[in-house]
Coordinates of N, CA and C in Angstrom, one line a residue:
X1 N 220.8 129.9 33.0 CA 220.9 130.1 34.5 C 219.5 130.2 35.1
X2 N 218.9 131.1 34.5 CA 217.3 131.0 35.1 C 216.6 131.8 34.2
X3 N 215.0 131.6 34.1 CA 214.0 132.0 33.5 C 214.1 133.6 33.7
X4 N 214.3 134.0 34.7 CA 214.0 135.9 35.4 C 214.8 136.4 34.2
X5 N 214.3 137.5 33.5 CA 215.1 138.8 32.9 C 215.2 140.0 33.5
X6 N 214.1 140.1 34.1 CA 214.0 141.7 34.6 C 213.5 141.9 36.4
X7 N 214.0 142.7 37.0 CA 213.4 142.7 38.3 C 212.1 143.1 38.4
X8 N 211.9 142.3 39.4 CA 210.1 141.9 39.9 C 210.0 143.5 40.6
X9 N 211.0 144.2 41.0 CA 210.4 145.4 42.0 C 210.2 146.9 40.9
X10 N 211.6 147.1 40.3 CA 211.8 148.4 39.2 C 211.7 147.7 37.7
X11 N 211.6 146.9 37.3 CA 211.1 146.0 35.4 C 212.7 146.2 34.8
X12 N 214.3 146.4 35.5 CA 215.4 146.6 35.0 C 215.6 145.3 34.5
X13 N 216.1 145.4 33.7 CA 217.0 144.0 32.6 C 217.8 143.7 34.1
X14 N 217.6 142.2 34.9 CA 219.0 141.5 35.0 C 220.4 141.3 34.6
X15 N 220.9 141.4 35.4 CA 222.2 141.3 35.4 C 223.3 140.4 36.0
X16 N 224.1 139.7 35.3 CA 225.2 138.3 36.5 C 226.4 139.7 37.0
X17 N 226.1 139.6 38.1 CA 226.9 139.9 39.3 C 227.6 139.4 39.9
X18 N 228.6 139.3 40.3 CA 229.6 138.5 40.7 C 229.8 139.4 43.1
X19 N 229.0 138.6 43.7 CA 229.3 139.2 45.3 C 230.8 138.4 46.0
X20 N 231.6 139.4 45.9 CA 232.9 139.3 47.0 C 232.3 138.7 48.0
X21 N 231.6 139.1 48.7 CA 231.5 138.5 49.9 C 230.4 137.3 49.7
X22 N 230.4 136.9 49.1 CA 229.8 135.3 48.7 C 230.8 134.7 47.6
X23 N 232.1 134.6 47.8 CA 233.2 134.0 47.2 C 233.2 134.3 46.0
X24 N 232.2 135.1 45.5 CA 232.3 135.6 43.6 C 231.7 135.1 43.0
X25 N 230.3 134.0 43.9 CA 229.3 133.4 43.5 C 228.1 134.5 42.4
X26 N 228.4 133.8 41.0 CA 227.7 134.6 40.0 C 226.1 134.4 40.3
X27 N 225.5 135.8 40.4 CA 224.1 135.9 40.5 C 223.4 136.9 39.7
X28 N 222.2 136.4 39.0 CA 221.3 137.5 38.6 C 221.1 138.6 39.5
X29 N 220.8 139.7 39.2 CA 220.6 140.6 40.0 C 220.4 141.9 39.3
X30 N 219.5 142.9 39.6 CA 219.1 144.4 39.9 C 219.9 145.6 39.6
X31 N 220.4 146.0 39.0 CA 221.6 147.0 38.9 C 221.0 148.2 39.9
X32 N 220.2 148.4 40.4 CA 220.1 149.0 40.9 C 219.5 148.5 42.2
X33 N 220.2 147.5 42.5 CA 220.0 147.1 43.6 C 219.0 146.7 44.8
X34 N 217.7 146.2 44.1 CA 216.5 145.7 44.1 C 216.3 144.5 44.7
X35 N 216.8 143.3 44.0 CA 216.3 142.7 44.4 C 217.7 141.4 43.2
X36 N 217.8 140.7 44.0 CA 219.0 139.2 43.5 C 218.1 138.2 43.4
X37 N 218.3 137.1 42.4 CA 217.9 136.1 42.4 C 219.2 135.0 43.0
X38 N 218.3 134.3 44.2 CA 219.3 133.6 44.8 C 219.5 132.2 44.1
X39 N 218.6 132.0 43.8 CA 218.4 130.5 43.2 C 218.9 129.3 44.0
X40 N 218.0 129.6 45.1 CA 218.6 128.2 46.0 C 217.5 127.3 46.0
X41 N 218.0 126.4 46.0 CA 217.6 124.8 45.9 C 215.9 124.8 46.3
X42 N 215.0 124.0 45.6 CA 213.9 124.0 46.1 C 213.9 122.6 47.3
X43 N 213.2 122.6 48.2 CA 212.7 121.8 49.2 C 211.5 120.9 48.8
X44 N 211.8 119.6 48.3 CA 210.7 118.7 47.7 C 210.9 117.2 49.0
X45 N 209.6 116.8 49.0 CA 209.2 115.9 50.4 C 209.5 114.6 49.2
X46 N 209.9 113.5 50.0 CA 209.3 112.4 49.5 C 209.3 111.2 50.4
X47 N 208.0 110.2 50.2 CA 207.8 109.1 51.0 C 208.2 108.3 50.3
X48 N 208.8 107.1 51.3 CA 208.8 105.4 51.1 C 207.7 105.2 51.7
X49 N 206.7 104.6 51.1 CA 205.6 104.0 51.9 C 205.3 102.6 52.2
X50 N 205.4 102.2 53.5 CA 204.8 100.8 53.7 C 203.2 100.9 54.3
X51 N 202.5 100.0 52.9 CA 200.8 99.8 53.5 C 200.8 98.3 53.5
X52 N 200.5 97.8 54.6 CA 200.6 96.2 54.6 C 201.6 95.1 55.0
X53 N 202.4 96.2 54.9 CA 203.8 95.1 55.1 C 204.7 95.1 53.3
X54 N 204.1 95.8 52.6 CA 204.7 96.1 51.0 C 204.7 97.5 51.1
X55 N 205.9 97.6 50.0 CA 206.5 98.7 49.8 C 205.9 99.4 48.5
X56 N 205.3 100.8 48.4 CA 204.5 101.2 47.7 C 205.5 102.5 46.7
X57 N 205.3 101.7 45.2 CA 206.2 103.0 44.4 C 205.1 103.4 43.6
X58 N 205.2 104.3 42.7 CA 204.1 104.8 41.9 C 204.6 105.5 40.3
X59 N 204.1 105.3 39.6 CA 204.6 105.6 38.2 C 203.8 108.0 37.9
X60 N 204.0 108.3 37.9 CA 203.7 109.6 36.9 C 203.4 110.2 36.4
X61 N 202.2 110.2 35.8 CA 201.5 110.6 34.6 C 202.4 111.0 33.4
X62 N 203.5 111.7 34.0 CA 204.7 112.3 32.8 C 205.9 111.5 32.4
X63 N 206.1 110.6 33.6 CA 207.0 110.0 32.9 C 207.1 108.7 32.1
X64 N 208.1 108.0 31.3 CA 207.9 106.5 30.7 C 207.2 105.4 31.4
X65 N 207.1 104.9 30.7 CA 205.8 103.7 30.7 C 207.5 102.8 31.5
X66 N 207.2 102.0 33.1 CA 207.9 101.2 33.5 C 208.9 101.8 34.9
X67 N 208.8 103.2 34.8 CA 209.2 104.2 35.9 C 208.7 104.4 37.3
X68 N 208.4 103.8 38.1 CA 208.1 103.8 39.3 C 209.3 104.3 40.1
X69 N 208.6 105.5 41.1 CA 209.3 105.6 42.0 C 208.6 106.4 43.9
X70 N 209.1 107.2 44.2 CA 208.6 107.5 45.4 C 207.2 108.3 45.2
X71 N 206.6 108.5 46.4 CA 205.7 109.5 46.4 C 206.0 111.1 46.6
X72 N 206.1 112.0 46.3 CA 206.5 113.3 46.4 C 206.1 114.1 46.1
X73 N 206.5 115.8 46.9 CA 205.5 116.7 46.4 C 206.5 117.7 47.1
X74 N 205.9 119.1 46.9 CA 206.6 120.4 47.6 C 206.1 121.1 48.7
X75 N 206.5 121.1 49.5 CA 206.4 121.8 50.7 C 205.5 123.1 50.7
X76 N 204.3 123.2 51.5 CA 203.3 124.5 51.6 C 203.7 124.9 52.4
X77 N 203.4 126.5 52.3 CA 204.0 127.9 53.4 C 202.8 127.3 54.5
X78 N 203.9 127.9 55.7 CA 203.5 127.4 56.9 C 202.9 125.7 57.5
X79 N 203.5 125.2 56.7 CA 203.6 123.4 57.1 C 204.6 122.8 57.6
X80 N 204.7 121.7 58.4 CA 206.1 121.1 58.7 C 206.2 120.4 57.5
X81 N 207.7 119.8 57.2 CA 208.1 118.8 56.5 C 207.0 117.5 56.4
X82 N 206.7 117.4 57.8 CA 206.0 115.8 58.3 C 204.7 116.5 57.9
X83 N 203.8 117.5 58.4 CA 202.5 117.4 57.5 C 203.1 117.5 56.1
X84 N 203.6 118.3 55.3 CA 203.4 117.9 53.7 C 203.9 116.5 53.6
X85 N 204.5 115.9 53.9 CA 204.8 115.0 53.4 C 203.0 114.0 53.6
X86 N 202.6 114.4 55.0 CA 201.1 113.5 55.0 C 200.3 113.8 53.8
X87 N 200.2 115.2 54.1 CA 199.4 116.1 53.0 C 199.1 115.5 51.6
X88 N 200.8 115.0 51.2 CA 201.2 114.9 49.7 C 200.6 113.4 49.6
X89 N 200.9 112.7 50.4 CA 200.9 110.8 50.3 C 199.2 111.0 50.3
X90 N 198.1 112.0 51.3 CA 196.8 111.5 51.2 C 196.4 112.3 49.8
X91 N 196.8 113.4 49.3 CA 196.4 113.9 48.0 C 196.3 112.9 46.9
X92 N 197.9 112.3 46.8 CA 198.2 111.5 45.5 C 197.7 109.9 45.5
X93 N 197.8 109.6 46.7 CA 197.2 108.5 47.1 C 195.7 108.0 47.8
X94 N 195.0 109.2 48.4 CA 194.1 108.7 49.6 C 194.3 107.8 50.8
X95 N 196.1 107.7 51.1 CA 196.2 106.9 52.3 C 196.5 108.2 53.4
X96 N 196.5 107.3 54.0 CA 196.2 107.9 55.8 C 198.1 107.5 56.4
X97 N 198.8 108.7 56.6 CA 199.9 108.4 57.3 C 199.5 108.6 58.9
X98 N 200.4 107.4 59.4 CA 200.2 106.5 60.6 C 201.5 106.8 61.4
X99 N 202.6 106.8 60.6 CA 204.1 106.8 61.4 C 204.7 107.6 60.0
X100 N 205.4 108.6 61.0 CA 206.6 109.1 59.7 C 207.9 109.4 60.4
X101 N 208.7 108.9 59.5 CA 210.1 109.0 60.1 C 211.0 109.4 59.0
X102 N 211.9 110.1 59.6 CA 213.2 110.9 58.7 C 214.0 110.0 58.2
X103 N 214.0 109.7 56.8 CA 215.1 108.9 55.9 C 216.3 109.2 56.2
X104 N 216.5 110.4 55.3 CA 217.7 111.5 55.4 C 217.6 112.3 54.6
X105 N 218.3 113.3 53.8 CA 218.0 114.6 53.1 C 219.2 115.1 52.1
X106 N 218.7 114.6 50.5 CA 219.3 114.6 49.7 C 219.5 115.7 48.6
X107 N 220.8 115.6 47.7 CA 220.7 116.6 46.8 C 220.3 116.0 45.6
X108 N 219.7 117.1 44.8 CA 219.3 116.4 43.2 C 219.3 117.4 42.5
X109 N 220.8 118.0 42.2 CA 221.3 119.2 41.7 C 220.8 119.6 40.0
X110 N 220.6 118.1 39.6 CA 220.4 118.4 38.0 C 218.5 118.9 38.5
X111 N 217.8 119.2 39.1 CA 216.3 119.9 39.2 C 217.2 121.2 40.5
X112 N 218.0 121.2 40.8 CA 217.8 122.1 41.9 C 217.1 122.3 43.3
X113 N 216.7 120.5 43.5 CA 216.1 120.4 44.5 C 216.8 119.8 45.6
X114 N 216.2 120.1 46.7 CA 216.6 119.9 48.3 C 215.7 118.3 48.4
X115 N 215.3 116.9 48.3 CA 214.9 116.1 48.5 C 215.3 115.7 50.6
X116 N 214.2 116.1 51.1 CA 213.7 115.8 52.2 C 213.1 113.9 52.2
X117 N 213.5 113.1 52.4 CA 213.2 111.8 52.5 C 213.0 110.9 53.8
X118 N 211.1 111.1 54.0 CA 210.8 110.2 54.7 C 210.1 108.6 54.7
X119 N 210.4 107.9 55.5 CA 209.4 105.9 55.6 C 208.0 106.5 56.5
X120 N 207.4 106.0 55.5 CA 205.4 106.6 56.0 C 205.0 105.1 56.3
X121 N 204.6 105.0 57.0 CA 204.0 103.6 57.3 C 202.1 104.5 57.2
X122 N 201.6 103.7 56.2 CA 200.5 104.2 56.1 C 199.1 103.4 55.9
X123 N 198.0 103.5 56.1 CA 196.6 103.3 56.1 C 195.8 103.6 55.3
X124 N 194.6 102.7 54.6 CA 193.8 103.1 53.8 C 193.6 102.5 52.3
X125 N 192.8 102.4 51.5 CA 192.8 102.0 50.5 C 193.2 103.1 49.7
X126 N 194.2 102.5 48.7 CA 195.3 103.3 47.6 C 193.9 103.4 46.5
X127 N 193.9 105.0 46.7 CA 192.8 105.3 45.2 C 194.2 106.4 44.8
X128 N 194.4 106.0 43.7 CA 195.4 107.0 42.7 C 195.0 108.6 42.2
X129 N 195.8 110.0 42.6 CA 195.1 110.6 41.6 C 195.4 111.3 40.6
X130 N 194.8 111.9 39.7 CA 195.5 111.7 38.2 C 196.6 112.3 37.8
X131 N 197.5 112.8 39.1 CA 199.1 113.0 38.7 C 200.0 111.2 38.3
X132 N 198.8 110.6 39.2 CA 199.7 109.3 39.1 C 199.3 108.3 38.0
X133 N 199.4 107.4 37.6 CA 199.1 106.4 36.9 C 198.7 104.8 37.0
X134 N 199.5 104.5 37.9 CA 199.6 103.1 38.5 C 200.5 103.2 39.2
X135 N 200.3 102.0 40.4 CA 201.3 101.6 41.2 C 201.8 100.7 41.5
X136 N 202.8 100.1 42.1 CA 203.2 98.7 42.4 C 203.5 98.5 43.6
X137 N 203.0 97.2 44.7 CA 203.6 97.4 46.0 C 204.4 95.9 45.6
X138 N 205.2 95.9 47.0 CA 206.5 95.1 46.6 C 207.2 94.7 48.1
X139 N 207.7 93.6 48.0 CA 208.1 93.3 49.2 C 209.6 94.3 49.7
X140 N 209.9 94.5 51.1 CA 210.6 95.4 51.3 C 212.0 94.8 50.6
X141 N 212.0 93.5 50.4 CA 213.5 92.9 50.1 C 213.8 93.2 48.6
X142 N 212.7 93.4 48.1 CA 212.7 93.1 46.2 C 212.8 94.6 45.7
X143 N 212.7 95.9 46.8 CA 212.8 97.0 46.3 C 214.4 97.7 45.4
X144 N 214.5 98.1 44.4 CA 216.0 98.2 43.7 C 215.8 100.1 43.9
X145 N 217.1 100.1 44.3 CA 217.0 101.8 44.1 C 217.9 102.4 43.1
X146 N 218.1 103.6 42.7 CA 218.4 104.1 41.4 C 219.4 105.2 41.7
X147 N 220.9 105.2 41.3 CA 221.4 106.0 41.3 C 221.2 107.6 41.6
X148 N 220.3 108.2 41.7 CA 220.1 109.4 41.6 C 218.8 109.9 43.0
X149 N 218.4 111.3 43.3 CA 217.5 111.7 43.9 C 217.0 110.6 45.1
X150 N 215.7 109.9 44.9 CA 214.9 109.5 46.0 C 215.5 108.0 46.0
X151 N 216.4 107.9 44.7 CA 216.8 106.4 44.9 C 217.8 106.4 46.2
X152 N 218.8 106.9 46.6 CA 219.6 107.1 47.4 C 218.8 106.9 48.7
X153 N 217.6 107.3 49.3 CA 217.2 107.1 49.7 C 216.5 106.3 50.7
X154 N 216.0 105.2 49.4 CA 215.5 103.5 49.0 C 216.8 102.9 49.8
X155 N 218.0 103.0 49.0 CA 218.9 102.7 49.4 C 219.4 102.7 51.3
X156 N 219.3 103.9 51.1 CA 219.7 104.1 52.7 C 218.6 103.2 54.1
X157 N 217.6 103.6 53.4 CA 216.1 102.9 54.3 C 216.3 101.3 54.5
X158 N 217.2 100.8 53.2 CA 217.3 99.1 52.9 C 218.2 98.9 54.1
X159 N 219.3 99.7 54.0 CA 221.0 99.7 54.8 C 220.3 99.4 56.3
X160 N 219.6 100.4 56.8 CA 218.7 100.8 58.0 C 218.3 99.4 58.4
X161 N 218.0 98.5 57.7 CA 217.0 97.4 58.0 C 217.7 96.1 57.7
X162 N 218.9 96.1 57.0 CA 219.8 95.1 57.0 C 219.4 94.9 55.7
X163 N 218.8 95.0 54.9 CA 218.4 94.5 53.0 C 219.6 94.4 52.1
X164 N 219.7 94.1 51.6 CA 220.1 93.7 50.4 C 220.6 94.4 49.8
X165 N 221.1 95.8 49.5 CA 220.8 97.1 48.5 C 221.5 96.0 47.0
X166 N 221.0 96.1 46.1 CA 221.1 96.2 44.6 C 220.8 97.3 43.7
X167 N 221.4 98.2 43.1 CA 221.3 99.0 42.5 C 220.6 98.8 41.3
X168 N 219.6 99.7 40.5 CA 219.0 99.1 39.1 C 219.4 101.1 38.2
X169 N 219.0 100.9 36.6 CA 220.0 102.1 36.2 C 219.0 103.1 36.4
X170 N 217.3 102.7 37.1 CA 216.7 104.1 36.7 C 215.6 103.4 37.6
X171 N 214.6 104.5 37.8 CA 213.6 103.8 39.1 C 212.5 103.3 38.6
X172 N 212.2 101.8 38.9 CA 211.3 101.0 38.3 C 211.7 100.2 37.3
X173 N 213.2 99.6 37.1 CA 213.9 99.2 36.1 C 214.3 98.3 36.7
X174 N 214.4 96.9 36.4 CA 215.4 95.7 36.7 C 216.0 95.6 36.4
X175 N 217.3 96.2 35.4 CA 218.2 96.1 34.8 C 219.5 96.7 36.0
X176 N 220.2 95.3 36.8 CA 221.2 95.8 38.2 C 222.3 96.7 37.5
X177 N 222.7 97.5 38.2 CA 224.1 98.4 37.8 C 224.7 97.8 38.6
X178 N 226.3 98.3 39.0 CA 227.4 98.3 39.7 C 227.0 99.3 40.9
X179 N 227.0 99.0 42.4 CA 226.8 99.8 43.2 C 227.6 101.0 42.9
X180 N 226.7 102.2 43.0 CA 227.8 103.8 42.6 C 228.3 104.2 43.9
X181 N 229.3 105.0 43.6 CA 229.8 105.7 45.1 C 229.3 106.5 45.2
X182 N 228.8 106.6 46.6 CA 227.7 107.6 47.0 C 228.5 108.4 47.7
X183 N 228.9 109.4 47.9 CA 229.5 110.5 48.7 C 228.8 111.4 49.3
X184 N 229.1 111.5 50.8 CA 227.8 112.4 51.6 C 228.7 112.9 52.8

């Protein structure tokens, strides 16, 4: 369930609690009443970026060789959504965001994250930094999104513009799936 053992305020061993008045929603918590771990969803930004008139994905430092996907990052105390998301695109990238617009805002329950999804229309020469690895840009038509997280996304942005959507099994993979049922 989560990493915490002991409360951050009095050092007591954690405990699953079960609150009535949150339908019996099982929570770590305080026996003496300190302090709960809520464990709600983290809030993670991510760009589709067009520089040029191509659509810009980016591979990972962590993940497999062939993985391309959005640009993203986590939200800083006291920022809007729309500066971190600039924040994040000029960190990892060195471009310059120009226009940002609200994708839509997704779940991606196997990380426990809140995925906020914006289209950055952006400026500047792409210098990489070394979270990332390589990139690929790509015509807006040839983009394939991936059943999961930021792919949904891809997906929705394509719908928006009249595209094509073709589904692929993983991001940065040409291998088409069966469109999945998305439920929202």
């Amino acid at each position: 369930m989560s990493e915490f053992k002991f409360c951050p305020v009095c050092a007591a061993s954690l405990v699953l609690r079960a609150d009535e008045g949150e339908a019996g929603k099982v929570r770590l918590a305080c026996p003496e009443g300190h302090w709960t771990h809520w464990d709600n969803p983290l809030p993670v930004l991510a760009a589709l970026v067009e520089i040029d008139g191509k659509m810009l994905t980016a591979r990972n430092a962590a993940w497999a060789e062939g993985r391309f996907a959005l640009i993203t990052g986590f939200m800083e105390r006291d920022e809007t959504p729309e500066q971190g998301i600039a924040r994040e695109l000029k960190e990892e990238t060195d471009l310059d965001a120009e226009q940002i617009e609200l994708i839509g805002v997704y779940e991606f329950m196997r990380k426990n994250e809140l995925i906020i999804a914006y289209y950055v229309k952006a400026s500047g020469t792409i210098k990489l930094s070394p979270e990332l690895l390589e990139y690929r840009l790509s015509e807006p038509a040839d983009l394939r999104p991936w059943p999961a997280g930021t792919g949904h996304a891809v997906a929705d942005w394509m719908r928006q513009r009249g595209l094509p959507v073709q589904y692929v099994e993983f991001a940065g993979s040409s291998s088409p799936i069966e469109t999945p049922q998305v439920l929202k």
